[in-house]
CSV table of C-alpha atoms in Angstrom, one decimal:
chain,number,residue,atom,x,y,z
D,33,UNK,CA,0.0,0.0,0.0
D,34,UNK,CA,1.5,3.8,-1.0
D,35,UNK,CA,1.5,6.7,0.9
D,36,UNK,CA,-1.1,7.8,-0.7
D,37,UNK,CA,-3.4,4.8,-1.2
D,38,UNK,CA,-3.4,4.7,2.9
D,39,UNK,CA,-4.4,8.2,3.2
D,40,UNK,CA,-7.7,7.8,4.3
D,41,UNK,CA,-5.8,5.7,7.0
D,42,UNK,CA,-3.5,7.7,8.2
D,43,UNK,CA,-6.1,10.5,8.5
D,44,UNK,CA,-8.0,8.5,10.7
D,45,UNK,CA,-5.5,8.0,12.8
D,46,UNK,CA,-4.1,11.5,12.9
D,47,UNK,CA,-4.9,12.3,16.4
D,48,UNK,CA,-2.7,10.5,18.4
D,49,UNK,CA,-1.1,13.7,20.5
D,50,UNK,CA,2.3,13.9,21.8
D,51,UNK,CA,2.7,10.1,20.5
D,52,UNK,CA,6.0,11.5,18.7
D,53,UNK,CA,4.4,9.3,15.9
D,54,UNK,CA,0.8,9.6,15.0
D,55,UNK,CA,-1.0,12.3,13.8
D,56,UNK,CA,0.3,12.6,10.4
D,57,UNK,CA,-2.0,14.8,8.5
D,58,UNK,CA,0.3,14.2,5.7
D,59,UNK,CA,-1.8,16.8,3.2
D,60,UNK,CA,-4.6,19.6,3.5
D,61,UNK,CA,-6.1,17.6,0.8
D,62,UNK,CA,-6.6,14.7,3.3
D,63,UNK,CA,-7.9,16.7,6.0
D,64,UNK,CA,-10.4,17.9,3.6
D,65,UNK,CA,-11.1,14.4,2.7
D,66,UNK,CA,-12.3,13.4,6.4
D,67,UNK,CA,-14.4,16.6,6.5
D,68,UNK,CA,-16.0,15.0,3.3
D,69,UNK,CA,-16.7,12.1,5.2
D,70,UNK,CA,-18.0,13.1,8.5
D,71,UNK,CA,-19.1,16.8,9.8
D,72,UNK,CA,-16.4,18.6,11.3
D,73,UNK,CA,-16.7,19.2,15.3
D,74,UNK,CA,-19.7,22.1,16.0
D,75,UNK,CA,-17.7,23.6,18.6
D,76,UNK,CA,-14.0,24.8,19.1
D,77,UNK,CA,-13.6,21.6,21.6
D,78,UNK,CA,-12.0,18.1,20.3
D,79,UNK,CA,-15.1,15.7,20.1
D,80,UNK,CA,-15.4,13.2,22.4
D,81,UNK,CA,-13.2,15.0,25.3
D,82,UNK,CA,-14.3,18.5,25.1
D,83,UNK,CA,-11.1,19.6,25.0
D,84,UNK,CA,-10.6,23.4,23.9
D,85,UNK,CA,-6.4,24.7,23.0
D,86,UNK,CA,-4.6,25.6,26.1
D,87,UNK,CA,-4.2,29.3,26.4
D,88,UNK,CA,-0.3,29.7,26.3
D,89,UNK,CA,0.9,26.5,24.7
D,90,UNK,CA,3.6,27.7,22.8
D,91,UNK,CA,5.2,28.9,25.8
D,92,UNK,CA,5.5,26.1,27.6
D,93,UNK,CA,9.0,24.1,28.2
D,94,UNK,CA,10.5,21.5,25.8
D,95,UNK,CA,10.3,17.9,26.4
D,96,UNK,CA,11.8,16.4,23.3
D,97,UNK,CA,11.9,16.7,20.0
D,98,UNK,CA,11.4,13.5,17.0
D,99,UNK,CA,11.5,13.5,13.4
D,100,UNK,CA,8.9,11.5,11.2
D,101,UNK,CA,9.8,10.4,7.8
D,102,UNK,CA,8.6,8.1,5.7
D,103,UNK,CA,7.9,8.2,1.4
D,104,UNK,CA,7.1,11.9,0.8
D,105,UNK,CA,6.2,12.7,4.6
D,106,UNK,CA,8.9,14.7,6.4
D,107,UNK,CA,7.8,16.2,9.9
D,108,UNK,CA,9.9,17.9,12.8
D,109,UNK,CA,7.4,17.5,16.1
D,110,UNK,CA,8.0,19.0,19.7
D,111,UNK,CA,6.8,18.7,22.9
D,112,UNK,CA,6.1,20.8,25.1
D,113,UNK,CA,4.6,20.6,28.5
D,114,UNK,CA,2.9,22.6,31.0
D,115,UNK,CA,4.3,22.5,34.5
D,116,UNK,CA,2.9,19.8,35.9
D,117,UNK,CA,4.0,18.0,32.7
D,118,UNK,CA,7.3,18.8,32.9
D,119,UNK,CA,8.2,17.9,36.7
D,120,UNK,CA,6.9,14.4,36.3
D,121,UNK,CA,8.5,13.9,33.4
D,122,UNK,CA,12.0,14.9,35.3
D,123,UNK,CA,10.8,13.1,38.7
D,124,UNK,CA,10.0,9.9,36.6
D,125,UNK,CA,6.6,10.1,38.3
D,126,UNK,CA,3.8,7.7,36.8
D,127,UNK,CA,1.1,8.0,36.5
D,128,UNK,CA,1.3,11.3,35.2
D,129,UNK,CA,-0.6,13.8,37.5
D,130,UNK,CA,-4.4,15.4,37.3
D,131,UNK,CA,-3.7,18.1,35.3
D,132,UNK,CA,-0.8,17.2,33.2
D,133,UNK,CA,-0.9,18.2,29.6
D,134,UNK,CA,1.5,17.7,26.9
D,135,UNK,CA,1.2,19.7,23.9
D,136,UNK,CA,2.4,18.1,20.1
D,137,UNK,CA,3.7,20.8,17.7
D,138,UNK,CA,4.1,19.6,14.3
D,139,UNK,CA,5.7,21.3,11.1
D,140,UNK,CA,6.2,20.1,7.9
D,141,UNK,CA,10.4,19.6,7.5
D,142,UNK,CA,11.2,22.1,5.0
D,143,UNK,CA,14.9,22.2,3.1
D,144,UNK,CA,17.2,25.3,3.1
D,145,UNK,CA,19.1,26.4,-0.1
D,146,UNK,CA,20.9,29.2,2.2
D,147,UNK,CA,22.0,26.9,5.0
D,148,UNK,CA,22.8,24.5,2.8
D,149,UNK,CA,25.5,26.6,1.0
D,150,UNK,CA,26.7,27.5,4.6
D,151,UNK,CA,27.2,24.0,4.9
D,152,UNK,CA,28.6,23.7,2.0
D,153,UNK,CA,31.5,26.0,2.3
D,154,UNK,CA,32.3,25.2,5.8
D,155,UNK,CA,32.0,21.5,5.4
D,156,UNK,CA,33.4,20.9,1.9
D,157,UNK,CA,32.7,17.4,0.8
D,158,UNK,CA,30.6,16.1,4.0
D,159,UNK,CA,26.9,16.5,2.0
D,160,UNK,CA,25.2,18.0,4.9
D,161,UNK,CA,21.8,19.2,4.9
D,162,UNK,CA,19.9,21.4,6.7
D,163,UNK,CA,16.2,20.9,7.4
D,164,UNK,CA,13.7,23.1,9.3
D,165,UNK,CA,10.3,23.6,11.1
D,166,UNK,CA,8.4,24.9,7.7
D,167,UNK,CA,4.7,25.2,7.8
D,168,UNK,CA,2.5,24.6,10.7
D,169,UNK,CA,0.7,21.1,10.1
D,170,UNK,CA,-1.2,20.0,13.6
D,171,UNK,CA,-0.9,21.0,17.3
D,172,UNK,CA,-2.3,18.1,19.8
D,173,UNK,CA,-2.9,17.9,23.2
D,174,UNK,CA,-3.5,15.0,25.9
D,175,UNK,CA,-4.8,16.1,29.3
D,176,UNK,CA,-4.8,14.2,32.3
D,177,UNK,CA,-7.5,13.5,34.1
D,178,UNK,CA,-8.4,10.6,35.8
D,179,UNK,CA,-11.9,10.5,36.7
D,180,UNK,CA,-13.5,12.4,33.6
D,181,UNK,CA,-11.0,10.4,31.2
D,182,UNK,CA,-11.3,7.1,33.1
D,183,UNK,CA,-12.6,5.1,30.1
D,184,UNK,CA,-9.6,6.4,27.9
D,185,UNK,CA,-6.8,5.6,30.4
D,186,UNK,CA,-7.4,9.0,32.2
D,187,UNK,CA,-6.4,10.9,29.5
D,188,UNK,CA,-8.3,13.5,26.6
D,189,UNK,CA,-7.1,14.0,23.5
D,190,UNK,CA,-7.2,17.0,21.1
D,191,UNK,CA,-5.9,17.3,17.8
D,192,UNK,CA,-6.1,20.6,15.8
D,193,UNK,CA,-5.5,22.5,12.3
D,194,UNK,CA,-5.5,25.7,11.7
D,195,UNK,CA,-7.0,26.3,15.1
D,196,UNK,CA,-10.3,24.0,14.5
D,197,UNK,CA,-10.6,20.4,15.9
D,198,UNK,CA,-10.5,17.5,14.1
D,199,UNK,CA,-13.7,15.2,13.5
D,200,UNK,CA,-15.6,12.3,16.2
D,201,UNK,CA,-13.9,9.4,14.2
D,202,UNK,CA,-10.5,11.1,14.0
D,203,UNK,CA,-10.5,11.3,18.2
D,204,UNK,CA,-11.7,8.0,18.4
D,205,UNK,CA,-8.6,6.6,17.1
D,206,UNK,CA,-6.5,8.7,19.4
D,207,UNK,CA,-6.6,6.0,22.5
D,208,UNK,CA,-6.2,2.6,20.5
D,209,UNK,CA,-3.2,4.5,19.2
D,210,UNK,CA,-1.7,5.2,22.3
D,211,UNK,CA,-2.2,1.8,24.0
D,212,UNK,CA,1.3,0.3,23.3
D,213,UNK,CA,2.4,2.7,25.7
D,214,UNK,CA,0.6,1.7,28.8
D,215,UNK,CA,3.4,1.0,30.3
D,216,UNK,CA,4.5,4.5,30.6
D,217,UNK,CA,0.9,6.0,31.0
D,218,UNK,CA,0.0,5.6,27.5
D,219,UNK,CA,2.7,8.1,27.0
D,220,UNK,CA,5.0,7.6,24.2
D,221,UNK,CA,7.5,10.8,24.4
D,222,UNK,CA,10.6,10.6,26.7
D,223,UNK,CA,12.2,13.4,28.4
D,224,UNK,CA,15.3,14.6,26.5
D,225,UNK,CA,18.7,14.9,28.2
D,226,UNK,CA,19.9,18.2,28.7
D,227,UNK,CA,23.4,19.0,26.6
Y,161,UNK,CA,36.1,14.3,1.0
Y,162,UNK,CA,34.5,12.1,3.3
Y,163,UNK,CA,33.1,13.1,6.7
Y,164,UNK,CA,36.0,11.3,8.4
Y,165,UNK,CA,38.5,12.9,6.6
Y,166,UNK,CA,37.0,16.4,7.2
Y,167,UNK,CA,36.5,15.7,11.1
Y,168,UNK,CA,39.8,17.9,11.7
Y,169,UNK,CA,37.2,20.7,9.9
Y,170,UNK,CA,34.0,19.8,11.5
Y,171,UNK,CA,35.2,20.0,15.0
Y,172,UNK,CA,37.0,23.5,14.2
Y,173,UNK,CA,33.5,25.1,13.1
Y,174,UNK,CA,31.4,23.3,15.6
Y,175,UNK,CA,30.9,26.1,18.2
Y,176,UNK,CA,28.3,28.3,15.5
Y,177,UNK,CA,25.8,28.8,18.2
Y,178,UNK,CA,22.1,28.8,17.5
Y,179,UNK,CA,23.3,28.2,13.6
Y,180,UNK,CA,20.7,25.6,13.1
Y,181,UNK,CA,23.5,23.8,10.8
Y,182,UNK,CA,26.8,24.5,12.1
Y,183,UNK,CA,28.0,22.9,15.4
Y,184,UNK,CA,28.2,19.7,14.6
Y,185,UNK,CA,30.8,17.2,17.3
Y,186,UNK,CA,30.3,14.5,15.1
Y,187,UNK,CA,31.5,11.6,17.9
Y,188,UNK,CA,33.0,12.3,20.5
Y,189,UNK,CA,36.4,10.9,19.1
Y,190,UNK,CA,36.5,13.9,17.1
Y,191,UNK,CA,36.1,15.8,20.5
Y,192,UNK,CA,38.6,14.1,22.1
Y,193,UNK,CA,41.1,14.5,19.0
Y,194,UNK,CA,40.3,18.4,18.6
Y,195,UNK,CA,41.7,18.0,22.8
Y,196,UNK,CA,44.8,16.2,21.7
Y,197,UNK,CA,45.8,19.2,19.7
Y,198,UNK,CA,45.3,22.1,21.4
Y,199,UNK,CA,44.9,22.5,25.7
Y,200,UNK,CA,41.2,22.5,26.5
Y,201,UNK,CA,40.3,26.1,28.4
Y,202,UNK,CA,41.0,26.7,31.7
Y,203,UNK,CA,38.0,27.3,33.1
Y,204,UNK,CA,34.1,26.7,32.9
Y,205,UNK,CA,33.9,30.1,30.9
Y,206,UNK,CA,33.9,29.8,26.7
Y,207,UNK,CA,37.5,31.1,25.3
Y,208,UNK,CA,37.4,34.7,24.0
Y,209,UNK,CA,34.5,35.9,24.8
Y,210,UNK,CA,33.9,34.2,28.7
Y,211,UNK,CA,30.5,32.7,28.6
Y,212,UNK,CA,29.5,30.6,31.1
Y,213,UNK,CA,25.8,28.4,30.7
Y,214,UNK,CA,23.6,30.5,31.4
Y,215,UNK,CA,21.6,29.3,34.1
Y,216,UNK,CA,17.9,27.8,33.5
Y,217,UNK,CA,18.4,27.5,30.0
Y,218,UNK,CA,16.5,24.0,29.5
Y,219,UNK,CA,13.5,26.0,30.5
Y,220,UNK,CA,13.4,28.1,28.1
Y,221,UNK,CA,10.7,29.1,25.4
Y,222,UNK,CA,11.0,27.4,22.3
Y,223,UNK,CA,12.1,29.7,19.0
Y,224,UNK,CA,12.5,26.3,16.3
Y,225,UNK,CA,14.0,22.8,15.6
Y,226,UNK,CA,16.0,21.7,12.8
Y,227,UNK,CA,17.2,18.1,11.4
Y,228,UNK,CA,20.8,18.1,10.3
Y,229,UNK,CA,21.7,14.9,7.7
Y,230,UNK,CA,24.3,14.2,6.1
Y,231,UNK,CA,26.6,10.9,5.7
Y,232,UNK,CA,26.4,8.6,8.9
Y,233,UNK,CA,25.7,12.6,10.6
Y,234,UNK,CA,22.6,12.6,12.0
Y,235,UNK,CA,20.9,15.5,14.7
Y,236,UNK,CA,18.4,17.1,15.9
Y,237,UNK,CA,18.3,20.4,17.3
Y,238,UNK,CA,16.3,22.6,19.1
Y,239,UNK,CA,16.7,26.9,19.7
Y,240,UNK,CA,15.5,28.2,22.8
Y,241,UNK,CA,15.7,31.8,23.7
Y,242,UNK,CA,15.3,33.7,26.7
Y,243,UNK,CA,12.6,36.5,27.6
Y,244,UNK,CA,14.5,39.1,25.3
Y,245,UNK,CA,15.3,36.5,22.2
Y,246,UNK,CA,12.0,35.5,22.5
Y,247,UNK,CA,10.0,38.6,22.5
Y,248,UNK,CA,12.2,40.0,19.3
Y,249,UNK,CA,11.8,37.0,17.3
Y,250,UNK,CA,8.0,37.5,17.6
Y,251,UNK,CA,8.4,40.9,17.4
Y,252,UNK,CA,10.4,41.0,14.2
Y,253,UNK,CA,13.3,42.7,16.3
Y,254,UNK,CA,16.2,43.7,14.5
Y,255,UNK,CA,19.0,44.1,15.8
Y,256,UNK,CA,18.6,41.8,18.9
Y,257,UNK,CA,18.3,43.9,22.2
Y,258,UNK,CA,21.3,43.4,24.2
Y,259,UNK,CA,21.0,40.9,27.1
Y,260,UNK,CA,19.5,38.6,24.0
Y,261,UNK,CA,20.3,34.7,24.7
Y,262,UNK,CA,20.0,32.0,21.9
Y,263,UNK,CA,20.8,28.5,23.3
Y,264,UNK,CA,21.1,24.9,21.1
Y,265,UNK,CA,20.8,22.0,22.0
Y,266,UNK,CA,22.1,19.4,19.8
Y,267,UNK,CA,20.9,15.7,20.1
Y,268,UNK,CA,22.0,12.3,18.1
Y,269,UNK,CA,18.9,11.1,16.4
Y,270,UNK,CA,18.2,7.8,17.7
Y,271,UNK,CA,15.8,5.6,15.4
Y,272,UNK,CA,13.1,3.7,17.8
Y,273,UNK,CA,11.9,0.5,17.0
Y,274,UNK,CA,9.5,0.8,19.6
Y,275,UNK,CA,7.5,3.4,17.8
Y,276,UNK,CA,8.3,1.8,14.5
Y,277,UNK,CA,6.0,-0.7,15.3
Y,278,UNK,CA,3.7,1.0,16.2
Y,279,UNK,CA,3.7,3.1,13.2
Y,280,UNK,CA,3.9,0.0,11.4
Y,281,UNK,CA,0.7,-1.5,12.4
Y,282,UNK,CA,-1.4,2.0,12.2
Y,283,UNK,CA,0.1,2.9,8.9
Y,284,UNK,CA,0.9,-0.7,6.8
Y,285,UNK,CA,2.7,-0.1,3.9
Y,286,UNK,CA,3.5,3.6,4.6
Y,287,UNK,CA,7.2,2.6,5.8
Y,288,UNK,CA,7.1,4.9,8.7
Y,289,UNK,CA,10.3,5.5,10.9
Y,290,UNK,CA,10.4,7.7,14.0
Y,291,UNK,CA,13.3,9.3,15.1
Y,292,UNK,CA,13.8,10.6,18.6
Y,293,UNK,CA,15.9,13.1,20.0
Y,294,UNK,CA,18.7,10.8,21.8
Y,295,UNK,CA,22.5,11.2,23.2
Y,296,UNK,CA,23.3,14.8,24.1
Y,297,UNK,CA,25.8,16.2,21.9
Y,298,UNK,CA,26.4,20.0,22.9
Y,299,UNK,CA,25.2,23.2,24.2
Y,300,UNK,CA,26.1,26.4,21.9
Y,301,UNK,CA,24.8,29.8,23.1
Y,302,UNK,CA,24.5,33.1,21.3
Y,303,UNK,CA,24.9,36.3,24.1
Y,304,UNK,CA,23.8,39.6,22.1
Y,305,UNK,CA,25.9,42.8,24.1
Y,306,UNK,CA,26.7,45.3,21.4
Y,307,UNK,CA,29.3,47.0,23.2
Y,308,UNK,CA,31.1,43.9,24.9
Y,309,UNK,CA,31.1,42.2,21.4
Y,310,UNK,CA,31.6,45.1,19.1
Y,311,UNK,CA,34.3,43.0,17.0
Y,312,UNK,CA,32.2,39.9,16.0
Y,313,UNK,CA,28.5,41.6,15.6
Y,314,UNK,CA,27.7,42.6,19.3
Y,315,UNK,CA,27.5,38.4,19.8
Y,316,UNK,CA,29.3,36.5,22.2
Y,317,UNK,CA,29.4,32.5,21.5
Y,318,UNK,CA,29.7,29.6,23.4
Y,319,UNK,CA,30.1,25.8,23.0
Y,320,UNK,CA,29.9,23.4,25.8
Y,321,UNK,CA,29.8,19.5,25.8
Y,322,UNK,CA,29.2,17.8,28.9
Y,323,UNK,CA,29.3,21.2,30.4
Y,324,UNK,CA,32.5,22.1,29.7
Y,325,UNK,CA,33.9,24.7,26.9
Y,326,UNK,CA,35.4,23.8,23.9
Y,327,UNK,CA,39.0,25.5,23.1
Y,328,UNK,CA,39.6,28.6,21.7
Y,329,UNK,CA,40.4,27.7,18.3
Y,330,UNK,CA,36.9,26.0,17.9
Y,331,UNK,CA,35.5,29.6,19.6
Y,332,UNK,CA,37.5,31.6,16.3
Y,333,UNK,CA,35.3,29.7,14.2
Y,334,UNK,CA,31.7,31.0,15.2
Y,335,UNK,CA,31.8,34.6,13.8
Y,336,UNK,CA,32.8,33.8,10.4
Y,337,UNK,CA,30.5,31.0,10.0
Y,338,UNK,CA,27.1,33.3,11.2
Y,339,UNK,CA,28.7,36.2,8.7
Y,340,UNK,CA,26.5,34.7,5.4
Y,341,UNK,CA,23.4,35.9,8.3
Y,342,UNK,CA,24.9,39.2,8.9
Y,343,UNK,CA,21.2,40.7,7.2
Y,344,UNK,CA,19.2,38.8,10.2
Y,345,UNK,CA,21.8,40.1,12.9
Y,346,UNK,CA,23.8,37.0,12.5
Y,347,UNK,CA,21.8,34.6,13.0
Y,348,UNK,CA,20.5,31.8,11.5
Y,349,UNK,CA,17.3,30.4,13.2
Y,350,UNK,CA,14.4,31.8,12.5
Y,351,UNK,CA,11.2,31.7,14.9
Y,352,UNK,CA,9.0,28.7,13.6
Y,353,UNK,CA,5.1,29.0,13.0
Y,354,UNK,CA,3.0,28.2,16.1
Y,355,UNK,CA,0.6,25.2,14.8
C-alpha cells in the first residue's frame, strides 16, 4: 500500500497527540477528505473529550523533540509541557498527575538552499543538509485527568488544524493509538537529556 | 572528501551557536582529538569571549527545531531563547536587544523501534520511521551585548559538551561562520510557525 493509497488511513489515525508518531496529516487535501466524510466538530472543543487549546501552549517548556519520515512525509514535532508535565517527566513520576498536559507541535520539515550553501563551504565534501520547522501542520494535546478520562486511560485528547478540531472518528482513534504505551501512561514521548 | 577525513574541519566550526547547521561534534572521538591538539580552556567560561551556561536554559521558550543529515551525521536540534530573544523573534526585532540569549541543544537522532512498530501496524505499507531526540551532543549559546562584542556583531558565543567549553580555536570559528546571516543580525534560526 502507498503513501497515498493509505491516506484515508492515516487521517484517521491523525490524532494521536504527543505520540512523537501519530498524527500525520500528511496533506490539506486529506484533512479535507475526512471533512467529506464526516461533519467537522460544531464547537472549538476536540469531540469526544471536550477539550478546547490551552491558552499559552507555545510557551510552555520542551520535552523532546522526533522526526517522522517516511515516502514523501517529512515532519519535525516538539513537545512541550505545562508545569505539571514537565516535573513528572523529570521526577520519573507515573502516573502522570491530574492536570498534566502535553502539547504536540508539528511542522512540515522544510529544506534550506541558504544553510545549505553554509554547509557547503564550511563542510566541503561532508553533504550535509539542513532541514527546518516549515509550515505549521497540527498541534495536539493529551490532558490528564483521571476520573472524567477514566474510560480512555485518564487521559483527553485533542488534535487541531489551523486552530479547528478535528472530527468524532479522527478522536476515536486517538486512545487505540496510544495503548502500546501503557506502560509508561499511555505516554510515548521521553524526556530529553539536557546537553 | 568524506566526513571522516573532514573531522579535523568539523570539530573546528562546531561552536556556530544557534546556527541551526553549524555545530556539529560528530562523535565524541572527534572531541577528544580536537583536545589532543590544542589545551582545553582553563576554566568553565567559553574562550574569547567568557560565557559561562547561562543558568535555566533548558526551560526556556521554544524559537524552532532543525534536522541536520548528512553521511552517517545525523541531529536534531532545538533553539530556545530567553525572555528578550523571544519577545524580538516575535516581534520581528532587529537588531537583537542586548541581554539577547539564543541556546542549542544538539541531540544524536536515535531511530526507535518501539515506535516503529507501532507506526507499522497504524500505517501498513506507509514505511514509517520515528526518530527521537537521543544522546546529548552540545550546548552552543549566542549572548547579544553590542558594546562587549563590538568585533564579532555585538554576539558572544559559546560551545559546551558535557558542560565544559570547547578551546579557543573552535570559539575563532563562530563569527565567520554566522557572517552569510549578517542581514538577520547574524543569525541563522528563524522563529517557527506556532501550529
Amino acid at each position: 500500500m502507498t503513501l497515498q493509497r493509505s491516506g484515508r488511513r492515516l487521517g484517521a489515525l491523525a490524532v494521536c497527540a504527543a505520540v512523537t508518531l501519530c498524527a500525520l496529516y500528511v496533506t490539506k487535501s486529506t484533512a479535507q477528505n475526512a471533512n467529506d466524510r464526516q461533519a467537522p466538530a460544531a464547537s472549538n472543543a476536540s469531540p469526544i473529550y471536550g477539550i478546547t487549546i490551552p491558552a499559552g501552549y507555545r510557551d510552555w517548556r520542551l520535552i523532546s523533540i522526533n522526526h517522522l519520515a517516511g515516502g514523501k512525509l517529512k515532519q519535525l514535532r516538539a513537545q512541550l509541557g505545562n508545569d505539571i508535565a514537565v516535573k513528572a517527566f523529570r521526577d520519573g513520576t507515573l502516573p502522570f498527575p491530574d492536570g498534566t498536559i502535553i502539547a504536540a507541535l508539528h511542522w512540515n520539515e522544510a529544506a534550506s538552499e541558504d544553510n545549505d550553501k553554509v554547509l557547503a563551504t564550511g563542510f566541503p565534501g561532508a553533504d550535509l543538509h539542513s532541514f527546518l520547522a516549515g509550515s505549521a501542520v497540527n498541534a495536539q494535546f493529551m490532558v490528564k485527568d483521571s476520573k472524567k478520562y477514566a474510560a480512555t486511560g485518564g487521559w483527553g485528547f485533542a488534535d487541531f488544524t489551523n486552530g479547528k478540531p478535528g472530527d468524532e472518528a479522527l478522536h476515536r482513534t486517538c486512545f487505540p493509538c496510544h495503548a502500546p504505551a501503557k506502560d509508561r501512561d499511555y505516554v510515548f514521548t521521553r524526556y530529553a537529556p539536557t546537553p
